[in-house]
Amino acid sequence: VPELPEVEVTRRRVAPLVVGRTIAEITTSASRRLFLTPPSRLRQQLLGRRVDAVERLGKYLLFRLHDGGRLCVHLGMTGQLVTSNAFERPCTPGGTRRRTAPDRHIHLELGFADTGPTLFFRDPRQFGRVLGLTAGHSHLRLERLGPDALAIGLGEFASRVRARRAPIKAVLLDQKLLAGVGNIYADEALFLARVLPTRRACRLTREDSRRLLSAVQGVLRRAIRAGGTTVSDFVHPDGSDGGFQRRCRVYGREGQGCTRCGTPIRRVVLAQRSAHFCPRCQQ
Ligand SMILES: [Zn+2]
């Protein structure tokens, strides 16, 4: 599931490929759930517009257009932004490259007014979303997002956490409170901060909050540097894997020894998601 680091990695790799280019061709699938803006309107909003920047807010990617409009893409569970280069894979390491065709999971295809690569939005399970916004307009989905997890300061984080009675793990996953953190990084940050996922948020001391925010931001930054986490479907725009999954300390390690004390990592279901933790190191 793409979380903030995967979306940021995607943003950094897609931006240089599309910024400064003018959208000249749009092809969409018949998916009804993916397009929050009907494809016919999307076409009116995008065609002939130059992409000026690619920004990120929480887990949303925002393509800023020169007329002030924006194209918002949420990768959902299995969404990928890939360029036409991703369909060229070497047959053998270092061997000749073979072209494979885009498949039936492509829902949006952006062609540009030059000979450079085409951008594809591919999403097998269709939990992703595509939204077009004209200049000056926003959408409830963006407006109700909390501050970005990499940008929030300790004062605001601590007061938002203190106001909640839910388990801290559920609070970290709430995008209205903090945008960008998902299951993997919440588990990893709670382990690093030595806080049990089941602890009520309002019971965290100021010092707990300080350690937790520092752990959240640290783990997100390290994951971005590692190229994101590839658990099931996340790939880079060129089709390669992320590298962070090999560095997880608790996520996906149920029954294996804690890297700090050797106690088997436990897994419980919390807020309909699995939470991984060390019952000895975390309190
Ligand atoms: Zn431990």
Coordinates of N, CA, C and O and ligand atoms in Angstrom, one line a residue, residues 191 258 260-263 278 280-281, ligand 1:
F191 N 7.5 1.3 17.3 CA 8.6 0.5 17.8 C 9.8 1.3 18.2 O 10.3 1.2 19.3
C258 N 12.7 -9.8 18.1 CA 12.9 -8.4 18.1 C 14.3 -8.1 17.9 O 15.2 -8.8 18.5
R260 N 16.0 -5.8 18.9 CA 16.6 -5.1 20.1 C 16.7 -6.1 21.3 O 17.8 -6.1 21.9
C261 N 15.7 -7.0 21.5 CA 15.7 -7.8 22.7 C 15.5 -9.3 22.5 O 15.6 -10.1 23.4
G262 N 15.2 -9.7 21.2 CA 15.0 -11.1 20.9 C 13.6 -11.6 21.2 O 13.3 -12.7 20.7
T263 N 12.7 -10.9 21.9 CA 11.4 -11.4 22.1 C 10.6 -11.5 20.8 O 10.7 -10.6 20.0
C278 N 6.8 -5.2 19.7 CA 7.5 -6.0 20.6 C 6.9 -5.8 22.0 O 6.9 -4.7 22.5
R280 N 7.9 -6.5 24.8 CA 8.8 -6.1 25.8 C 9.4 -4.7 25.7 O 9.5 -4.0 26.7
C281 N 9.8 -4.3 24.5 CA 10.4 -3.0 24.3 C 9.4 -1.9 24.3 O 9.8 -0.7 24.5
Ligands
ZN1 ZN 12.1 -6.0 21.9

